[in-house]
Short mmCIF file of C-alpha atoms in Angstrom, two decimals:
data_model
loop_
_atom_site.label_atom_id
_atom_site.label_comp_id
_atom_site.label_asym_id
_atom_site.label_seq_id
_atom_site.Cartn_x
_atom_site.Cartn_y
_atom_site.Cartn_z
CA UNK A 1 -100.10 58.80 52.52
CA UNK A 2 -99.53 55.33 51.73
CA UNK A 3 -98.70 52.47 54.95
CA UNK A 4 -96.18 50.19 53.82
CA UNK A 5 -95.10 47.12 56.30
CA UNK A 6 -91.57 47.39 57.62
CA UNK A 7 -89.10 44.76 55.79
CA UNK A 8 -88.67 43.42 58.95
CA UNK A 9 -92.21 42.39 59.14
CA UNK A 10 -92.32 41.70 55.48
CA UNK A 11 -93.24 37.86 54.81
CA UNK A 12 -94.85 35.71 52.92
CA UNK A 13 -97.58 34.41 55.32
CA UNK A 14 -101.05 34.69 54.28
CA UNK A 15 -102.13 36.14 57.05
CA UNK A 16 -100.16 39.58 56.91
CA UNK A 17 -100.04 42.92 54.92
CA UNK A 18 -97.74 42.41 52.13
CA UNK A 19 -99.55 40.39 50.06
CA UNK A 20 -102.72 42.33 50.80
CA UNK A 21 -101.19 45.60 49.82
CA UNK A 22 -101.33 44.40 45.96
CA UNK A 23 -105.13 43.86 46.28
CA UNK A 24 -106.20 47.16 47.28
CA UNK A 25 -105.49 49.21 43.79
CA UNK A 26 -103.23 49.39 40.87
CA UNK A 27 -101.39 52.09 41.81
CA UNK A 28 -100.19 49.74 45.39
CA UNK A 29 -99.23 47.11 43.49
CA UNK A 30 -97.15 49.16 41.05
CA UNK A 31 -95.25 50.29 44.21
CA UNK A 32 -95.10 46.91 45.53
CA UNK A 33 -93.49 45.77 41.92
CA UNK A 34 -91.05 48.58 41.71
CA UNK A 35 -89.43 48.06 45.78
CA UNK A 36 -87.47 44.99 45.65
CA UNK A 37 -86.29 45.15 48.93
CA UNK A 38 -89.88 45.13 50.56
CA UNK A 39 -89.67 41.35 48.92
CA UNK A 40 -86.17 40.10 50.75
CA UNK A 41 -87.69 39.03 54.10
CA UNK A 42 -88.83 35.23 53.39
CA UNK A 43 -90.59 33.70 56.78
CA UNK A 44 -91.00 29.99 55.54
CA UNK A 45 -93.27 28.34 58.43
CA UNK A 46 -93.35 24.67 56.80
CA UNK A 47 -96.29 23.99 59.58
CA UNK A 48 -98.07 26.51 57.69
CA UNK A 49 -97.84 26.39 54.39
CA UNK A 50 -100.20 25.19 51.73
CA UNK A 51 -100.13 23.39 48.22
CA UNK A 52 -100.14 26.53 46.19
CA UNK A 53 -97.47 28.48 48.30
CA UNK A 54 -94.43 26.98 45.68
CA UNK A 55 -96.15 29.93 43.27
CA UNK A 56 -96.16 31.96 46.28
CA UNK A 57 -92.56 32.02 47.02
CA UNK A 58 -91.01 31.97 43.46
CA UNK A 59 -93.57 35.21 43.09
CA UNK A 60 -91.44 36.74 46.19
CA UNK A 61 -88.10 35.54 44.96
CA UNK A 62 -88.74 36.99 41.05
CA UNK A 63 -89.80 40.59 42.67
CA UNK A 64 -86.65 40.58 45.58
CA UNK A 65 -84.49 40.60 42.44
CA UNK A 66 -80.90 39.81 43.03
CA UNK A 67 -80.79 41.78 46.85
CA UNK A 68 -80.08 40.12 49.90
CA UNK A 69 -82.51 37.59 52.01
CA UNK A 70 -83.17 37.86 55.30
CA UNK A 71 -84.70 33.84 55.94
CA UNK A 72 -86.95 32.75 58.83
CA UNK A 73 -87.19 28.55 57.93
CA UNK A 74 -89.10 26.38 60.11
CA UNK A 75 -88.69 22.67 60.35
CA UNK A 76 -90.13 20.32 57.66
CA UNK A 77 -90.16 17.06 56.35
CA UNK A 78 -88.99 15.48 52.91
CA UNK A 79 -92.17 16.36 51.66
CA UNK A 80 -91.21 19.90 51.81
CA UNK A 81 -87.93 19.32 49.63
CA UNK A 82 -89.74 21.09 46.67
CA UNK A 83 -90.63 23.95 48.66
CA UNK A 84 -87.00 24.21 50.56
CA UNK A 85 -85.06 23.62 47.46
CA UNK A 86 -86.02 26.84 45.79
CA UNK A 87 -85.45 28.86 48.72
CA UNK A 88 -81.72 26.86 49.33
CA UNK A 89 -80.96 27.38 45.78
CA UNK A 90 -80.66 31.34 46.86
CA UNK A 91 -78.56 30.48 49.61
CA UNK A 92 -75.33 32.65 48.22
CA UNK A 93 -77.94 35.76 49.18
CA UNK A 94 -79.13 34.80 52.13
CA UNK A 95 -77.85 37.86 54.20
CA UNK A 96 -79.25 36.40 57.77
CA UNK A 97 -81.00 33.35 58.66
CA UNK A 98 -82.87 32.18 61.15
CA UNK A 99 -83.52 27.93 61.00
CA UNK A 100 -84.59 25.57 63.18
CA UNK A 101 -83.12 22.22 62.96
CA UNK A 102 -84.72 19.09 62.77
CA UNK A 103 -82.77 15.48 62.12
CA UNK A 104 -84.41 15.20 58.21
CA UNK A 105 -83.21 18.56 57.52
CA UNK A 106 -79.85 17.44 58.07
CA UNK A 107 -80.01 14.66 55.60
CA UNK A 108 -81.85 16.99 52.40
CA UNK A 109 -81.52 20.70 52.96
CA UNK A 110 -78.47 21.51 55.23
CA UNK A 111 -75.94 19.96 53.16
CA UNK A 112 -76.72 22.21 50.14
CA UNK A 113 -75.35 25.15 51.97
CA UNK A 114 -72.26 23.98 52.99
CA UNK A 115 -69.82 26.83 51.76
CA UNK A 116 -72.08 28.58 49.58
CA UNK A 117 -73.14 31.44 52.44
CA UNK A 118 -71.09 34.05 50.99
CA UNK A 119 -73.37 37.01 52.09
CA UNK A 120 -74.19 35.46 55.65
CA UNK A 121 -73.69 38.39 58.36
CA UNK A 122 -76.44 36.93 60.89
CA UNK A 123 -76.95 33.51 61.88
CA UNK A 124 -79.75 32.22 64.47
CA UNK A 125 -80.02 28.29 64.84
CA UNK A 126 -82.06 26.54 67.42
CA UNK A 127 -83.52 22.96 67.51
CA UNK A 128 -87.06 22.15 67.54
CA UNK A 129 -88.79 20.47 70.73
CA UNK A 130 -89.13 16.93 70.71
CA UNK A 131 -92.35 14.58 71.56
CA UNK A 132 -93.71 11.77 71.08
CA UNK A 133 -95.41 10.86 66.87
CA UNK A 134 -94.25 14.46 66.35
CA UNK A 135 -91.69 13.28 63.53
CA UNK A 136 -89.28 15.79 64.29
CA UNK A 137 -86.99 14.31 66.85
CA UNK A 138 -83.00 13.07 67.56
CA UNK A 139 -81.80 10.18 67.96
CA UNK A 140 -80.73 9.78 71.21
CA UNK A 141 -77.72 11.02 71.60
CA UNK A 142 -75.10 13.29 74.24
CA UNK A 143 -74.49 15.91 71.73
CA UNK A 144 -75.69 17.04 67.90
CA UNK A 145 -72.81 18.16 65.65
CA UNK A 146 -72.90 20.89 62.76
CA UNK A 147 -70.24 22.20 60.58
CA UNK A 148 -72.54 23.12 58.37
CA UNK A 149 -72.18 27.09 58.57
CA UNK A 150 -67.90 26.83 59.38
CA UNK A 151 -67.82 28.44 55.63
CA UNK A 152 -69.52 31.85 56.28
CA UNK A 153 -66.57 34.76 55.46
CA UNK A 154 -68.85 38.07 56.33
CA UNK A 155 -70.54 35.94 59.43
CA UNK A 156 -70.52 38.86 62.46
CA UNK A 157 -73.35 37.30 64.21
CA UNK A 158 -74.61 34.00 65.23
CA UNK A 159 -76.70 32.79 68.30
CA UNK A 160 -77.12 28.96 68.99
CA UNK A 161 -80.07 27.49 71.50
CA UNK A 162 -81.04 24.20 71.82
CA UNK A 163 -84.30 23.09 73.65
CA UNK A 164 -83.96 18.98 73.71
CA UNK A 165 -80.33 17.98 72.23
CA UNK A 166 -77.04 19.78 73.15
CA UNK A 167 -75.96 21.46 69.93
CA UNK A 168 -72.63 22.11 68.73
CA UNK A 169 -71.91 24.69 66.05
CA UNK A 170 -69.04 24.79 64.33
CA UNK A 171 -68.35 28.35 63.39
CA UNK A 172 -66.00 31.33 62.23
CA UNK A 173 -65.15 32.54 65.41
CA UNK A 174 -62.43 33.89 65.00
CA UNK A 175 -64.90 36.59 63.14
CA UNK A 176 -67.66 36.76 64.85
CA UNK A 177 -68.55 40.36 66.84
CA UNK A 178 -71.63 38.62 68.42
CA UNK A 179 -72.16 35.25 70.20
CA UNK A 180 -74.67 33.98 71.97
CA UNK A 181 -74.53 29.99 72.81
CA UNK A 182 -73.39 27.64 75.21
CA UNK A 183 -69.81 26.95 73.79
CA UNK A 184 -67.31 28.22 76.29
CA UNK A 185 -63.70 26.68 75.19
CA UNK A 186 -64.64 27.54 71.24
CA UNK A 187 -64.37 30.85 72.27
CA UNK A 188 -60.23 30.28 72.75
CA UNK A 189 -59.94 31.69 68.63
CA UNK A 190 -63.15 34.20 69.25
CA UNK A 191 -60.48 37.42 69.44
CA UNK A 192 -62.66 39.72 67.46
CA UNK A 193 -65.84 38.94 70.03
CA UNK A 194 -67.86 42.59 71.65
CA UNK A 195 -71.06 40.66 72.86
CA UNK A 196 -71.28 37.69 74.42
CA UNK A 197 -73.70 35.80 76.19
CA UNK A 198 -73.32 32.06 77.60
CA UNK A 199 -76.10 29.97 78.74
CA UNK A 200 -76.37 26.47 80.43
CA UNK A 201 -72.28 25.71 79.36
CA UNK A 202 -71.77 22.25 80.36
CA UNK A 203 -67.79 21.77 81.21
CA UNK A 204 -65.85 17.61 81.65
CA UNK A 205 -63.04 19.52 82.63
CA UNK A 206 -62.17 23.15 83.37
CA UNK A 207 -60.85 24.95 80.18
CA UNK A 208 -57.72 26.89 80.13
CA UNK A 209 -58.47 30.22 80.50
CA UNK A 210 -60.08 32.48 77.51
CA UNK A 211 -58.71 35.87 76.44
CA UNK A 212 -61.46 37.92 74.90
CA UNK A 213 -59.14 40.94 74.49
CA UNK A 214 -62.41 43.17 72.76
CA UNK A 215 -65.28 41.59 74.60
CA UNK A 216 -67.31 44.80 75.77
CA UNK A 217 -70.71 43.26 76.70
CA UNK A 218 -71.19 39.92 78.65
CA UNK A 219 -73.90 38.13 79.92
CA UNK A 220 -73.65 34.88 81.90
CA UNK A 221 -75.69 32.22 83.42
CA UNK A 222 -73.38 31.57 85.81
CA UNK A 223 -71.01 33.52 87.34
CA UNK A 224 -68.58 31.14 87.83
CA UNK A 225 -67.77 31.14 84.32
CA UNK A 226 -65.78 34.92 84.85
CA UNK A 227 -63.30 31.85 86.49
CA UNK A 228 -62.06 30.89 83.15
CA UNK A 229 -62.44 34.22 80.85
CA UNK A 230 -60.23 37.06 80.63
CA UNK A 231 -62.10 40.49 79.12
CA UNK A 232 -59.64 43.41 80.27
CA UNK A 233 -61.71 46.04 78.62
CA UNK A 234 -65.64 44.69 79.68
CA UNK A 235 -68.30 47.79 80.62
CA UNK A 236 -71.06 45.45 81.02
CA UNK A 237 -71.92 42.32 82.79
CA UNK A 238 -74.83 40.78 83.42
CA UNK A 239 -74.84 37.56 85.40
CA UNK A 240 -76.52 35.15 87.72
CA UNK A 241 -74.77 33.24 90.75
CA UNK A 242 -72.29 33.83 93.59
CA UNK A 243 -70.51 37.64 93.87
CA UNK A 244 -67.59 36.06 94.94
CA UNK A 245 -66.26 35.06 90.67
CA UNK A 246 -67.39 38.68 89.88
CA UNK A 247 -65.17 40.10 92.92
CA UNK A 248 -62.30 37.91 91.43
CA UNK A 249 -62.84 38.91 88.19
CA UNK A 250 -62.75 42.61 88.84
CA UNK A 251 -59.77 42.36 91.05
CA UNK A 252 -58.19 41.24 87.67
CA UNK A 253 -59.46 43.92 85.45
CA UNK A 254 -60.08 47.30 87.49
CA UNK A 255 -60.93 50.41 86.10
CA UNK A 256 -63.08 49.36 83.19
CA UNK A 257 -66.77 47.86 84.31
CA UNK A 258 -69.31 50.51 83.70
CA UNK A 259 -72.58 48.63 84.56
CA UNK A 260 -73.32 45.25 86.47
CA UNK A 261 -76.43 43.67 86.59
CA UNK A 262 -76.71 40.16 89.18
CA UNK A 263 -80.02 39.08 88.25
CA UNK A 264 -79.98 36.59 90.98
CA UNK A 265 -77.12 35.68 93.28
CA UNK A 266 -77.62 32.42 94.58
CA UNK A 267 -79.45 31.39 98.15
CA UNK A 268 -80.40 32.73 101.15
CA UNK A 269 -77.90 30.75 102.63
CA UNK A 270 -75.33 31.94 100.51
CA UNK A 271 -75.13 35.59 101.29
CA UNK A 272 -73.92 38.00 98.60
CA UNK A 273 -70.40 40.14 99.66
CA UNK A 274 -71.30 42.94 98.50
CA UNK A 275 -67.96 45.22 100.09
CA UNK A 276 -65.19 43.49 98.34
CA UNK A 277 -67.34 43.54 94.99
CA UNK A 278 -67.82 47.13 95.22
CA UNK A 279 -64.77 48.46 96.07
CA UNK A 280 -63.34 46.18 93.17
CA UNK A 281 -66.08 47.94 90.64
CA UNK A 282 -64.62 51.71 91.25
CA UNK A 283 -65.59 52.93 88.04
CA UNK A 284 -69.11 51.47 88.01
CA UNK A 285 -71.73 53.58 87.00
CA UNK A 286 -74.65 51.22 87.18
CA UNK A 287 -75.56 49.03 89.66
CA UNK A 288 -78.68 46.62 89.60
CA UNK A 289 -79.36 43.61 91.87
CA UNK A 290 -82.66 41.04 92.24
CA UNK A 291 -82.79 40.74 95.97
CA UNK A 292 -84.26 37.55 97.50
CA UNK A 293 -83.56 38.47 101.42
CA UNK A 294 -83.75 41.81 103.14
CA UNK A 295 -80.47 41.40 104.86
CA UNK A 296 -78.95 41.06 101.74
CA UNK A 297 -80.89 44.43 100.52
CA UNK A 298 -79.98 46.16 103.93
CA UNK A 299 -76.46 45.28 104.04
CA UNK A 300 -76.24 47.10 100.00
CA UNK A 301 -77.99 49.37 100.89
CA UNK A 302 -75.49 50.87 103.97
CA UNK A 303 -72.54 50.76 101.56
CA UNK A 304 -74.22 52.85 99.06
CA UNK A 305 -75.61 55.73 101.51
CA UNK A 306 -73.76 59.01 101.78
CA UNK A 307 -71.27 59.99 103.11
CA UNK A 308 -69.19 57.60 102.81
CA UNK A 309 -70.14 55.00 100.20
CA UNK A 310 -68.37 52.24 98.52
CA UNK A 311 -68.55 53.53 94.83
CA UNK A 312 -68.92 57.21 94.36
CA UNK A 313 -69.59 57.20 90.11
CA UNK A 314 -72.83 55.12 90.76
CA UNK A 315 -75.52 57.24 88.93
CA UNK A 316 -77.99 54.50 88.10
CA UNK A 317 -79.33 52.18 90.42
CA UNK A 318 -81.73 49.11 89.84
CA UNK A 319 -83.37 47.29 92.52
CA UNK A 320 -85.64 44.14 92.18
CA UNK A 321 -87.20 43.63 95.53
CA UNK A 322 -90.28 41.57 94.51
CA UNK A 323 -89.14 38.33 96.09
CA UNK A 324 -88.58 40.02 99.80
CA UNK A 325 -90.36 38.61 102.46
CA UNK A 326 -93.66 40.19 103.33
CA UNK A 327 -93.80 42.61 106.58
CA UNK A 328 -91.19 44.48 106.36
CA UNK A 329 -92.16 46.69 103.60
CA UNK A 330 -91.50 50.02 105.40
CA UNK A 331 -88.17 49.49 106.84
CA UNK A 332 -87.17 48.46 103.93
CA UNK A 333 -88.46 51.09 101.84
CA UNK A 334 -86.96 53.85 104.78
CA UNK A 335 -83.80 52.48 103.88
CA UNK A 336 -83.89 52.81 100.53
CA UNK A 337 -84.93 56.08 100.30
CA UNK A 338 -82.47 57.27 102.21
CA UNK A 339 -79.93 55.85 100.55
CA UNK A 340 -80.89 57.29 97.16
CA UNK A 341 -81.48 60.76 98.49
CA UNK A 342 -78.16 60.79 100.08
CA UNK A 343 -77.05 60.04 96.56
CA UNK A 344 -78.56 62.51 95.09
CA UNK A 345 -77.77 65.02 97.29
CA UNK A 346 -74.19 64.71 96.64
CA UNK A 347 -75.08 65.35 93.21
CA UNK A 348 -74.74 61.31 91.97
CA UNK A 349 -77.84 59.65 91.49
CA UNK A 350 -79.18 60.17 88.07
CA UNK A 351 -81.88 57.12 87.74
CA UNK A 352 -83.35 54.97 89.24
CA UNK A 353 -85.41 51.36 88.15
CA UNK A 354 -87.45 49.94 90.81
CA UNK A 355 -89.82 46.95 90.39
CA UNK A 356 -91.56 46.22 93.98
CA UNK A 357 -93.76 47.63 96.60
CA UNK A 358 -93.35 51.19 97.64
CA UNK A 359 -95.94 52.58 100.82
CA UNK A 360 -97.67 55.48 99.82
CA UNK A 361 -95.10 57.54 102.04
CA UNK A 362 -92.31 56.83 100.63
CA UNK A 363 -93.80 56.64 97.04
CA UNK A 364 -94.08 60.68 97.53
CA UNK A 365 -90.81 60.65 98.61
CA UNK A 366 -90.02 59.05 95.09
CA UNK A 367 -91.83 61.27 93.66
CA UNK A 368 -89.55 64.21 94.91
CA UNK A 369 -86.30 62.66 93.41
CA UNK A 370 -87.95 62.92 90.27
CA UNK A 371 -89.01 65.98 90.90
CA UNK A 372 -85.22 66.96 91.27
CA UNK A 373 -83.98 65.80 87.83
CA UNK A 374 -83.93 62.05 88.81
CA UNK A 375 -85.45 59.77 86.25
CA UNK A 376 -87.49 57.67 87.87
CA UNK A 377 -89.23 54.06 86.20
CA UNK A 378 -91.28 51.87 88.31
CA UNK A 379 -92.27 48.72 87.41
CA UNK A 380 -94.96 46.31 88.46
CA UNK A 381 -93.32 42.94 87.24
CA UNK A 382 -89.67 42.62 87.48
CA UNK A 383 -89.91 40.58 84.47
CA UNK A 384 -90.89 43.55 82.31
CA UNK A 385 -87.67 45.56 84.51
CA UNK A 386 -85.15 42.55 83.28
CA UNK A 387 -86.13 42.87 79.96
CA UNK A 388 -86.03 46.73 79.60
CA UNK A 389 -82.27 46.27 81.49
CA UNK A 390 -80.76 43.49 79.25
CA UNK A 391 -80.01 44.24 75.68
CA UNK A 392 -81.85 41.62 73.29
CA UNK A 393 -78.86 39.97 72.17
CA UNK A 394 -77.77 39.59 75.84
CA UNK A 395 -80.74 37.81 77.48
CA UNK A 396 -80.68 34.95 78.99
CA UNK A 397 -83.69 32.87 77.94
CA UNK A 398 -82.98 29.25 78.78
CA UNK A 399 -81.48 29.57 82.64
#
């Protein structure tokens, strides 16, 4: 059996397998030579790169043949136009690219691309930190404009960050499946959106409001922002801020959200209203919260014991309940024991994440439900729980 890297760990770094492959017999190379698309993933790390890697990467281009690129390019300098330039000059195959900006690259690479991206389905753009004598910094400004990638007719996906200087993207929107970004009243033509995830939106005055009529998946750094966007047919959110905007919102759209997720809901002065919210969310089928008070957990916790309870399709419950206070560990987990084995004694409860501290007691008790069909993961870091929970197009990174 021959091991042959994955494309999507396929580039042309020293350091990793492909190139190695080729030194270990003739017969690996000749099956290196006859896969061209084990050459189409191109991770160009200028910081990296040495003198003789021009060789290097018209080597990768010749054996890729004519198939599609998927292109990982770091920030560089003008001293890298060699290098860049034969890797922009296969721009019309680039099929996704990933590309961190820098204010040179503006002036010598970006430019070249400009409506020649007729393959582009994915598109990842972020800008690179700023300090001091790095040489690879704005000018000081409120906001860094791009219309660079407007052109892009088979663009589905594209996800915009920015770490120093607000970034503006112009883009297709009006074609784009996927978006994640922090450009809220763009989305007014983005009809065609499914995913969606808005971080750190910065609004001078409150938009009209936006109809998403597809929009499926949504994640928010705010909640707030459910204010100004209308998604009739949403089955996911996942969110951070008050309940009250996600109470609103699904007083608007019933009978649709399938799984919420408030990863944290504000203060402990600002207590969550849980009721309204879940008699709104009728058809939800997954509930997870990241409690930062017991009272808050207590009060959830008594609308979602049996009989009654305040949804009756909840089959999957997460609960975060690292930040509680200390000391009151086994009330808290008597609680929430019960309430789960009420569920699942009415036949409901089919899973349950947990990230927290559980006695020994009450642990068994866990035990049981799984014992009695309920899948049961328990984590030691919520961390690890909120990135199991949050698809990776949907996580919130920069909140």
């Amino acid at each position: 059996m021959i091991a042959i890297p994955r494309d999507e760990s396929c580039d042309i770094n020293e350091d990793l397998a492909l190139w190695k492959i080729g030194q270990v017999c003739s017969r690996w190379r000749a099956i290196l030579w006859s896969r061209p698309s084990l050459w189409t993933v191109i991770d160009l790390d200028l910081s990296r790169w040495q003198d003789a890697s021009c060789a290097r990467l018209e080597t990768q281009l010749q054996c890729s043949e004519q198939l599609p690129l998927r292109v990982t390019l770091s920030w560089g300098t003008k001293e890298d136009s060699q290098l860049v330039n034969m890797l922009v000059e296969q721009c019309i195959r680039w099929e996704k690219l990933s590309i961190n900006l820098s204010e040179e690259a503006d002036d010598w690479l970006l430019h070249q691309v400009r409506g020649r991206l007729p393959l582009l389905r994915e598109l990842e753009v972020s800008t690179c930190p700023t300090s001091p004598g790095d040489g690879y910094s704005y000018p000081e400004q409120e906001d860094y404009w791009c219309d660079y990638f407007e052109v892009a007719p088979k663009l589905q996906r594209a996800d915009v960050s920015w770490d120093q200087a607000p970034l503006t993207i112009k883009l297709p929107f009006q074609q784009l499946l996927q978006y994640r970004g922090a450009d809220l009243q763009d989305l007014k033509s983005a009809y065609n959106l499914t995913d969606c995830a808005l971080e750190r939106v910065t609004l001078a005055l409150p938009p009209p409001a936006i109809s998403l009529p597809g929009l499926r998946r949504l994640s928010l750094s705010n909640s707030t922002y459910l204010d100004f966007i209308e998604a009739p047919v949403l089955q996911e959110l996942y969110c951070i801020g008050p309940t009250l905007p996600i109470t609103s919102f699904l007083q608007r759209h019933p009978n649709t959200l399938r799984k919420l997720f408030i990863r944290d809901y504000g203060s402990v002065r600002l207590a969550p209203d849980f009721g309204p919210l879940l008699q709104a969310a009728s058809t939800l089928a997954h509930l997870g919260v990241r409690f930062i008070d017991w009272d808050h957990a207590r009060r959830l916790y008594s609308l979602l014991t049996l009989p009654p309870a305040a949804v009756d399709m909840l089959a999957s419950i997460t609960i975060c309940a690292q930040r509680l206070k200390s000391g009151v560990e086994t009330d808290f987990d008597g609680l929430f024991m019960h309430m789960l084995e009420s569920r699942r004694r009415a036949g409901i409860l089919r899973s349950v994440n947990f990230s927290g501290y559980l006695t020994d007691k009450y642990a068994s008790r866990m035990e049981g439900l799984r014992g009695n069909g309920v899948k049961i993961t328990l984590y030691r870091k919520t961390d690890n729980l909120l990135y199991d929970l949050t698809p990776a197009h949907l996580r919130l990174y920069r909140c």
